[in-house]
PDB file of C-alpha atoms in Angstrom:
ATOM      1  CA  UNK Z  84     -54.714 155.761  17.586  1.00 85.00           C
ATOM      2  CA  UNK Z  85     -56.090 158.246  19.868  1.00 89.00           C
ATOM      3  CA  UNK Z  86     -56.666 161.923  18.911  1.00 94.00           C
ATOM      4  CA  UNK Z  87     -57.110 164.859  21.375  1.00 95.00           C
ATOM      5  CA  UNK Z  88     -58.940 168.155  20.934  1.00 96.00           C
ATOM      6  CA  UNK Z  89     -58.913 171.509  22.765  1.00 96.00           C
ATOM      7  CA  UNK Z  90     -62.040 173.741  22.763  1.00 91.00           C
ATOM      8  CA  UNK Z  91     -61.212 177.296  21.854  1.00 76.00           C
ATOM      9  CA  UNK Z  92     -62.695 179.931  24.274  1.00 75.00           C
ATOM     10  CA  UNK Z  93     -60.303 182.404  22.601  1.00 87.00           C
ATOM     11  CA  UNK Z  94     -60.623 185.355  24.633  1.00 94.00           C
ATOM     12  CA  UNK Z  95     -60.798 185.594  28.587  1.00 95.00           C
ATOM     13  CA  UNK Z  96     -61.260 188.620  30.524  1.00 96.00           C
ATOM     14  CA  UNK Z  97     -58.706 188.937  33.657  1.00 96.00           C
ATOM     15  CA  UNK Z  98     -60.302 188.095  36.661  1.00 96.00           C
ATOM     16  CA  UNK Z  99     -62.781 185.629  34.781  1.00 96.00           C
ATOM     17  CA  UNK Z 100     -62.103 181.678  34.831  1.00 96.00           C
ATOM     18  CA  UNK Z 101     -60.827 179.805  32.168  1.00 96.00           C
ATOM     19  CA  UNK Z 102     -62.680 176.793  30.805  1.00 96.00           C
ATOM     20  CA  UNK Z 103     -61.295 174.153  28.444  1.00 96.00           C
ATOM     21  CA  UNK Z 104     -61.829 171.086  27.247  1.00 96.00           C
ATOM     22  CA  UNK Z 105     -60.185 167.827  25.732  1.00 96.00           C
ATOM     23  CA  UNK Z 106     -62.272 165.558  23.917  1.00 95.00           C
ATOM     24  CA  UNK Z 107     -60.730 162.154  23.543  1.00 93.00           C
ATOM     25  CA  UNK Z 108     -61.266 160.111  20.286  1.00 92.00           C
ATOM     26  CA  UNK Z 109     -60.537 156.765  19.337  1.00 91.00           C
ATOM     27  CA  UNK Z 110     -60.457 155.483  22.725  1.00 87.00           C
ATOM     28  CA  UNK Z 111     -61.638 155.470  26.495  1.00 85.00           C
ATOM     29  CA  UNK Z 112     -61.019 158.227  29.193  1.00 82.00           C
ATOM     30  CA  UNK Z 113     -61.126 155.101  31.067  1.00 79.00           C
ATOM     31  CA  UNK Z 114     -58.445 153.747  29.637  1.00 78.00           C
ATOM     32  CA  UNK Z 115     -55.037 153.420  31.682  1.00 67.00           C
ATOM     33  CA  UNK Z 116     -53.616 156.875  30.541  1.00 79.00           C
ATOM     34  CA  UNK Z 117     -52.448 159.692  32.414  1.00 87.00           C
ATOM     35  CA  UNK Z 118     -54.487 162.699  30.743  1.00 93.00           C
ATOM     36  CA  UNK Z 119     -52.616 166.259  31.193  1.00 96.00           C
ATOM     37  CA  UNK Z 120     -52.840 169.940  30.773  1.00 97.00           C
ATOM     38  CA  UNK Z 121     -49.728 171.928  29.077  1.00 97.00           C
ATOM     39  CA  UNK Z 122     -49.368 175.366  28.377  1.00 97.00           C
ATOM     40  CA  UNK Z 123     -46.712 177.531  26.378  1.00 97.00           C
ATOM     41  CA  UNK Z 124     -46.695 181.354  26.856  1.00 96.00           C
ATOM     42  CA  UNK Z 125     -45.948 183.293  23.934  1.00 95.00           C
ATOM     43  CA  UNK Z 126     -42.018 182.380  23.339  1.00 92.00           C
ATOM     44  CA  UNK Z 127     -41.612 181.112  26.619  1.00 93.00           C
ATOM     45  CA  UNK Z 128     -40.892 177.430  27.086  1.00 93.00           C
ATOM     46  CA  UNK Z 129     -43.145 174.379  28.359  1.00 96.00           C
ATOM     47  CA  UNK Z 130     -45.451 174.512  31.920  1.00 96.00           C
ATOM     48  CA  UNK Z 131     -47.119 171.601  33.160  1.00 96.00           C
ATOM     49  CA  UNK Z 132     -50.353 172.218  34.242  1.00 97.00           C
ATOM     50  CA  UNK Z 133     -51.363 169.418  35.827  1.00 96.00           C
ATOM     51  CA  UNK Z 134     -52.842 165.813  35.226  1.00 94.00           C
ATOM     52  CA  UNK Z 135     -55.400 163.365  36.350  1.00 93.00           C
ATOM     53  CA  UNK Z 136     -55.427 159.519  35.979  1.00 89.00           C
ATOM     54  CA  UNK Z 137     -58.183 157.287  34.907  1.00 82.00           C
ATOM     55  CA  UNK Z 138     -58.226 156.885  38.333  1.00 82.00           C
ATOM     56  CA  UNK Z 139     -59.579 160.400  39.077  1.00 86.00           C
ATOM     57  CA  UNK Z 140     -56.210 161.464  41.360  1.00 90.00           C
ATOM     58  CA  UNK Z 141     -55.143 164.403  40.190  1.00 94.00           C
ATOM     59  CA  UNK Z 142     -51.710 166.362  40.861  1.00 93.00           C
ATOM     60  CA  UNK Z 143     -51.218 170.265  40.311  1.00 95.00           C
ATOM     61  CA  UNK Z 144     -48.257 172.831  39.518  1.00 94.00           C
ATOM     62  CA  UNK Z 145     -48.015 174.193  43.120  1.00 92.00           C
ATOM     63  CA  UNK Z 146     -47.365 177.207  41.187  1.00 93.00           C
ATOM     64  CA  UNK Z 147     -51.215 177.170  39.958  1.00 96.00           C
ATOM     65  CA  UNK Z 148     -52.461 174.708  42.499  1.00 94.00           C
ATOM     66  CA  UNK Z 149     -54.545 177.448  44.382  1.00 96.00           C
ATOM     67  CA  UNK Z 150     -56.715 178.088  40.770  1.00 97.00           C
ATOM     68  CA  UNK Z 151     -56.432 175.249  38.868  1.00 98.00           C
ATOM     69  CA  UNK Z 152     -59.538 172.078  38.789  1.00 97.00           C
ATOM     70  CA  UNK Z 153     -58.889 169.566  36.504  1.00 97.00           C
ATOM     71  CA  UNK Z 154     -61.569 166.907  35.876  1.00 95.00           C
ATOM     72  CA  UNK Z 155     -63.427 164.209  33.378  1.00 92.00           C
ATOM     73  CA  UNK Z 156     -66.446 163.338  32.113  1.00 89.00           C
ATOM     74  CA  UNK Z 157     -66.411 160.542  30.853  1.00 84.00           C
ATOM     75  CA  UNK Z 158     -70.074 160.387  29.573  1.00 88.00           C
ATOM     76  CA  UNK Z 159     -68.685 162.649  27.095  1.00 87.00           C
ATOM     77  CA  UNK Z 160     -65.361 161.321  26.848  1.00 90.00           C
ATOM     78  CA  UNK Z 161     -63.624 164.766  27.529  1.00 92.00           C
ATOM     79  CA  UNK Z 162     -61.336 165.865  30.339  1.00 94.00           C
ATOM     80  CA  UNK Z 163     -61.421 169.668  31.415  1.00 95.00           C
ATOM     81  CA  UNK Z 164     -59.408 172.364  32.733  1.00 97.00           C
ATOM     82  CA  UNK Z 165     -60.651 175.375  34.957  1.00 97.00           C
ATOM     83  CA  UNK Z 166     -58.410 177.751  35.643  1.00 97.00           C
ATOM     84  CA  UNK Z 167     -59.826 181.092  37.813  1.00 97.00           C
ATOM     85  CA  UNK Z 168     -58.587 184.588  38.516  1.00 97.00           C
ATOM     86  CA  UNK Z 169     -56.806 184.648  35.256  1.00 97.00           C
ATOM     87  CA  UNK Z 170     -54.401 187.490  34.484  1.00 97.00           C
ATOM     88  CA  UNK Z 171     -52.384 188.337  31.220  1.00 97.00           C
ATOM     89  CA  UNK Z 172     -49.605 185.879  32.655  1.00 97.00           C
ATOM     90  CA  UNK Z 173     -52.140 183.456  31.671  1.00 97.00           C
ATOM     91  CA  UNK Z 174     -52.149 184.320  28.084  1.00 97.00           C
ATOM     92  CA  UNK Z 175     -50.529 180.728  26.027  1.00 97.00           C
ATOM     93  CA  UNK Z 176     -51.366 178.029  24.009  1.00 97.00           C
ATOM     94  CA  UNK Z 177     -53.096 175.381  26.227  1.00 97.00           C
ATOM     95  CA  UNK Z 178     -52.135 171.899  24.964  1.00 98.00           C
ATOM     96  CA  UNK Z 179     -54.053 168.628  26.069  1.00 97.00           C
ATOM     97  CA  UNK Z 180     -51.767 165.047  26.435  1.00 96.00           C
ATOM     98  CA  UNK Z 181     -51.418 162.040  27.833  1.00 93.00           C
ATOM     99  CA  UNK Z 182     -48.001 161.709  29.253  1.00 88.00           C
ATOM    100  CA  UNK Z 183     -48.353 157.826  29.495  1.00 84.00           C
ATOM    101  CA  UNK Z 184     -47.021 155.801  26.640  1.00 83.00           C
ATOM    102  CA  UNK Z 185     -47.981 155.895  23.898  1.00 86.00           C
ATOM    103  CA  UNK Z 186     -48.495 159.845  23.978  1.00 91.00           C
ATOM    104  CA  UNK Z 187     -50.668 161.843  22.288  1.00 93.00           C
ATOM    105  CA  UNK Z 188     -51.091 165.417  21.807  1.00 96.00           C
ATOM    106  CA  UNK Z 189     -54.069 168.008  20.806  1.00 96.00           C
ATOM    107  CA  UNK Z 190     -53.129 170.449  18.401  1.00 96.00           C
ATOM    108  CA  UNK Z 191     -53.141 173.114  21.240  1.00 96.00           C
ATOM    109  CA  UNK Z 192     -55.466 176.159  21.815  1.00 96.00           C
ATOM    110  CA  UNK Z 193     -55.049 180.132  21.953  1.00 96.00           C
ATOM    111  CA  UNK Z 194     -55.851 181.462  25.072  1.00 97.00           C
ATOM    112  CA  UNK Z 195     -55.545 185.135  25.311  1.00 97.00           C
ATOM    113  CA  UNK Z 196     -56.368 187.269  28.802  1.00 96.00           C
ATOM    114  CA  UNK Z 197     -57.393 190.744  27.724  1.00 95.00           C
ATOM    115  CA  UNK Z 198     -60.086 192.930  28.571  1.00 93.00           C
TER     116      UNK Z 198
ATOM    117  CA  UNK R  93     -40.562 178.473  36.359  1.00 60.00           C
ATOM    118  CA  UNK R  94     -38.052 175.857  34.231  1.00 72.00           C
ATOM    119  CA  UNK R  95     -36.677 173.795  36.902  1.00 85.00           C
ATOM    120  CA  UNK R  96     -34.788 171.786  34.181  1.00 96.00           C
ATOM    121  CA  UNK R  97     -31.926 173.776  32.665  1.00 97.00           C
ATOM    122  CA  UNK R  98     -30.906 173.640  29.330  1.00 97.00           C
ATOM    123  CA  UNK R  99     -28.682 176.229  26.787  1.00 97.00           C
ATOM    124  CA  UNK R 100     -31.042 178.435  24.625  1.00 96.00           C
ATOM    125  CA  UNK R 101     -29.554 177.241  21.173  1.00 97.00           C
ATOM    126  CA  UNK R 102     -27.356 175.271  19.238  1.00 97.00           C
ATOM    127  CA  UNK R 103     -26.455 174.924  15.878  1.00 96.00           C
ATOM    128  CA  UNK R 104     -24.333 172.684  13.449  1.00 96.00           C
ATOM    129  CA  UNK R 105     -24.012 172.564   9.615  1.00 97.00           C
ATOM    130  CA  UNK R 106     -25.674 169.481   8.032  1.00 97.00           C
ATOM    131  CA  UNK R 107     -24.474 166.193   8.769  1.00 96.00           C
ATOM    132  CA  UNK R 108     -22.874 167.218  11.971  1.00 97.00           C
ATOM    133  CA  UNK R 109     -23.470 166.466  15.295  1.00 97.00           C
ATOM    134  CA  UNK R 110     -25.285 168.122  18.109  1.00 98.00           C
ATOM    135  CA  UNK R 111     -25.375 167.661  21.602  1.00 98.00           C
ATOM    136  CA  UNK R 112     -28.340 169.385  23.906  1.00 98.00           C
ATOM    137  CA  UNK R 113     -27.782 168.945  27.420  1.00 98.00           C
ATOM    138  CA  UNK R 114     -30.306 169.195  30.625  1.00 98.00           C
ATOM    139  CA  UNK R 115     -29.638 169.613  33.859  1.00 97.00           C
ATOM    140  CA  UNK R 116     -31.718 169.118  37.130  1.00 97.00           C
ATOM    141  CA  UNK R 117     -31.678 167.977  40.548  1.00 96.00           C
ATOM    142  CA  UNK R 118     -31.866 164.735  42.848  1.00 95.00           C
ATOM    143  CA  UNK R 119     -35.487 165.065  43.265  1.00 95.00           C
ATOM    144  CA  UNK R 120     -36.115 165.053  39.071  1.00 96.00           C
ATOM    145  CA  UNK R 121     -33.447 163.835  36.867  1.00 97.00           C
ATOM    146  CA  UNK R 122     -31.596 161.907  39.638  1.00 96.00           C
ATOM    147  CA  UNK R 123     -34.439 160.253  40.706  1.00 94.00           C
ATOM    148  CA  UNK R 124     -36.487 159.722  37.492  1.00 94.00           C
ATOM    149  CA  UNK R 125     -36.479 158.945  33.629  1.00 95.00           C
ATOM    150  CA  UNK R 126     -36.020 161.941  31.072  1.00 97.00           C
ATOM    151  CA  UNK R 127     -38.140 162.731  27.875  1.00 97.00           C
ATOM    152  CA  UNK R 128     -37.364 164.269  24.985  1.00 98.00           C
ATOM    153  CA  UNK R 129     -39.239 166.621  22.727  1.00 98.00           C
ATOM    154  CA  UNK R 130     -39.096 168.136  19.627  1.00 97.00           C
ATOM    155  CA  UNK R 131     -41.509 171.243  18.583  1.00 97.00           C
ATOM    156  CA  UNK R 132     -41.390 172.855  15.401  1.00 96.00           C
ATOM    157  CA  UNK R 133     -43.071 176.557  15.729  1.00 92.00           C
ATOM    158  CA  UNK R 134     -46.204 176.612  15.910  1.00 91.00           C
ATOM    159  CA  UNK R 135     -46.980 173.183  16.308  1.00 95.00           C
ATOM    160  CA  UNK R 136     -47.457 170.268  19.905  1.00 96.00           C
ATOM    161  CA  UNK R 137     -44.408 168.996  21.003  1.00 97.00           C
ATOM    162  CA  UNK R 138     -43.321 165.402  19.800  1.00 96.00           C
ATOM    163  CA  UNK R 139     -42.085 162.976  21.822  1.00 96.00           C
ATOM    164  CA  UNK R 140     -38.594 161.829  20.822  1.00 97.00           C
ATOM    165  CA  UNK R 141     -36.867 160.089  23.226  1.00 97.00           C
ATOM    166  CA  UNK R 142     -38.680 158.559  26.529  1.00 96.00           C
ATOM    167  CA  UNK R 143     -37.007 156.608  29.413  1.00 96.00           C
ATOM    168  CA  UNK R 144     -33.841 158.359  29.040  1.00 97.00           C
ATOM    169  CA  UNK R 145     -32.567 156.653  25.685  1.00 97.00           C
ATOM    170  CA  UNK R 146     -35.791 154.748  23.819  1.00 97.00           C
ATOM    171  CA  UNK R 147     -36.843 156.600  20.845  1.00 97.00           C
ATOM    172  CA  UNK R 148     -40.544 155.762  20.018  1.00 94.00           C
ATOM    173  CA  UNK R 149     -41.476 154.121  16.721  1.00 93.00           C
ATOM    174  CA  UNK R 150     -40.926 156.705  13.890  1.00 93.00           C
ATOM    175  CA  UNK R 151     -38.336 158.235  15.127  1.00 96.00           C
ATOM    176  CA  UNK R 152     -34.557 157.944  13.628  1.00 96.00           C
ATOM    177  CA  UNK R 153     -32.062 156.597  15.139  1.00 95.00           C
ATOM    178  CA  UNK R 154     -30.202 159.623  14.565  1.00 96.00           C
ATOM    179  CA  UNK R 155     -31.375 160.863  17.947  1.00 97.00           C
ATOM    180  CA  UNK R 156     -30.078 159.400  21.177  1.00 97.00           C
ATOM    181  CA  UNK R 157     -30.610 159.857  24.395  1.00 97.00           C
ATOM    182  CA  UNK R 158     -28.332 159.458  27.720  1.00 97.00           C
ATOM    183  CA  UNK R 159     -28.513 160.755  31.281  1.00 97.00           C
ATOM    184  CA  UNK R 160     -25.878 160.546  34.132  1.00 96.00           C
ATOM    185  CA  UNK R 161     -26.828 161.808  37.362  1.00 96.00           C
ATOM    186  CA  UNK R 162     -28.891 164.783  37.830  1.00 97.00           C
ATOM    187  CA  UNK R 163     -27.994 165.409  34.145  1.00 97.00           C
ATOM    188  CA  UNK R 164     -29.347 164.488  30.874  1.00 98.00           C
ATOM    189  CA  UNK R 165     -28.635 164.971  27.152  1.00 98.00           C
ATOM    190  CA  UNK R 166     -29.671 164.499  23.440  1.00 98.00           C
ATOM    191  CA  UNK R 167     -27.644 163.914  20.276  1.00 98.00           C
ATOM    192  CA  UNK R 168     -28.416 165.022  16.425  1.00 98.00           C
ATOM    193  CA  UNK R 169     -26.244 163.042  14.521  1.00 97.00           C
ATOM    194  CA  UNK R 170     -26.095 163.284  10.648  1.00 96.00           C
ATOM    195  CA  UNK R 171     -28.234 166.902  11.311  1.00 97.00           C
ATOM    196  CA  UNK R 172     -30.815 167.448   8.544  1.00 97.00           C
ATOM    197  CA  UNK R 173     -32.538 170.847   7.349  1.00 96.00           C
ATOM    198  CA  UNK R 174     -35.455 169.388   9.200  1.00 96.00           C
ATOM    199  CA  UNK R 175     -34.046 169.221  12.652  1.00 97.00           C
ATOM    200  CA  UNK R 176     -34.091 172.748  13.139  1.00 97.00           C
ATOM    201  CA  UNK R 177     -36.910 172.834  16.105  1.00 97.00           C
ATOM    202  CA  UNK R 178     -37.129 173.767  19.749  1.00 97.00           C
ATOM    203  CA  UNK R 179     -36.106 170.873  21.967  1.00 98.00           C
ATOM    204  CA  UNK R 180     -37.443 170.272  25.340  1.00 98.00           C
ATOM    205  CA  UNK R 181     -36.189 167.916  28.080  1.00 98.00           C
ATOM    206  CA  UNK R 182     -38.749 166.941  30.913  1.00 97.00           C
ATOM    207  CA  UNK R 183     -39.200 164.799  33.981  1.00 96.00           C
ATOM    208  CA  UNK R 184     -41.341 163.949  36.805  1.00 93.00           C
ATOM    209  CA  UNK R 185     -40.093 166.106  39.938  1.00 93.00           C
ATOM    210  CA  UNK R 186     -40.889 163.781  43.243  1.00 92.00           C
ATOM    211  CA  UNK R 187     -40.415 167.302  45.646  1.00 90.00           C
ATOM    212  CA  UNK R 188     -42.946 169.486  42.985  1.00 87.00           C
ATOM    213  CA  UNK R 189     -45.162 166.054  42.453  1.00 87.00           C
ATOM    214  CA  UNK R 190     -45.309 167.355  39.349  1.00 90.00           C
ATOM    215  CA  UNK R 191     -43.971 166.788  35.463  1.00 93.00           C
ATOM    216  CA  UNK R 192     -41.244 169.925  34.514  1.00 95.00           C
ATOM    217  CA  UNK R 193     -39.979 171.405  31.764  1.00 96.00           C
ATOM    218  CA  UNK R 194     -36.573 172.224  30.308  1.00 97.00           C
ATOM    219  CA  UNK R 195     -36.076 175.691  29.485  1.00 96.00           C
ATOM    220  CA  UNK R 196     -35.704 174.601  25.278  1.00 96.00           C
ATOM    221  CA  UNK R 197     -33.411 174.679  23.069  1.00 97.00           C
ATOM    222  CA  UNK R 198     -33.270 175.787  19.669  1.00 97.00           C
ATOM    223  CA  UNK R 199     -31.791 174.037  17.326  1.00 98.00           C
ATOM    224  CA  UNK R 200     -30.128 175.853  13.764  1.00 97.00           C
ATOM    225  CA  UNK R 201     -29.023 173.905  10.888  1.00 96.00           C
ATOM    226  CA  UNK R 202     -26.530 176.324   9.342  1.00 94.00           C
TER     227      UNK R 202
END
């Protein structure tokens, strides 16, 4: 059974990048999933982010293409998310999944963009 | 952006049915399988229904899923206190190359 965890950078000034990451336990990064970012503005609905398979291809909202990396490391068995020039539009829970079956989800972490 | 559109609640007293539906376009629905997910506030999403109509193990058979054309939808039978959640339908979007949303639906047992 694999579990997923989100760092928690909390607070993010606008402007400034956002860093995250997703450390996979109970099993491989290497393993056949397809590893994802989520996030879910304050009562707002569901946004992909954008994903990456074990393969290392990775596929972006176009909507956030232009400031989004996503990326592993799998020495540490985490995958991360980078996401620059945020704003207050940025301001959600970030969740980390894998959106092959079986899925998994982290608990999701607060993001807020203030200064 | 939702590009999957779905009505912002429903409700039904206990032991009725509900229907949720979702409705996209050739390039997601019409050309791909829909998920289901259920998120109680404040908590991740859980998948309920994948491939349009298999429910992963755990899940009651209570829920069922169907899609027909670009459209898709998800039935509460016998509703219990502990349905009442946001629902979210999703799909893989082959113009976006990318996995969308529904715009949820929440879901009150009266």
């Amino acid at each position: 059974q694999l579990q997923l965890q989100e760092s928690a950078p909390g607070l993010v000034k606008p402007s400034e990048t956002l860093s995250l990451n997703c450390t996979v336990s109970g099993g491989s990064l290497r393993s056949s999933y397809y590893w994802a970012w989520i996030r879910q503005p304050p009562g707002k609905g569901l946004e992909w982010i954008g994903s990456i398979y074990s393969s290392g291809t990775t596929y972006y909202n176009p909507s956030l293409k232009s400031r989004v990396t996503i990326f592993e490391d799998t020495s540490k068995n985490h995958f991360s998310l980078k996401l620059s020039s945020v704003t207050a539009a940025d301001t959600a829970v970030y969740f980390c999944a894998t959106l092959s079956m079986p899925q998994f989800w982290g608990q999701g972490t607060v993001v807020t963009v203030s200064s | 952006q939702s590009v999957l559109t779905q009505p912002p609640s429903a409700s039904g007293a206990p032991g009725q049915r509900v229907t949720i539906s979702c409705s996209g376009s050739s390039s997601n629905i019409g050309s791909d399988t829909v998920n289901w997910y259920q998120q109680v506030p404040g908590t991740a999403p859980k998948l309920l229904i994948f491939k349009n109509n298999q429910r992963p193990s755990g899940v009651p058979d209570r829920f069922s899923g169907s899609k027909s054309g670009t459209s898709a939808s998800l039935a509460i039978s016998g509703l219990q206190s502990e349905d009442e959640a946001e629902y979210h339908c999703a799909a893989w979007d082959d113009s976006l190359n990318g996995y969308v949303f529904g715009t949820g639906t929440q879901v009150t047992v009266l």
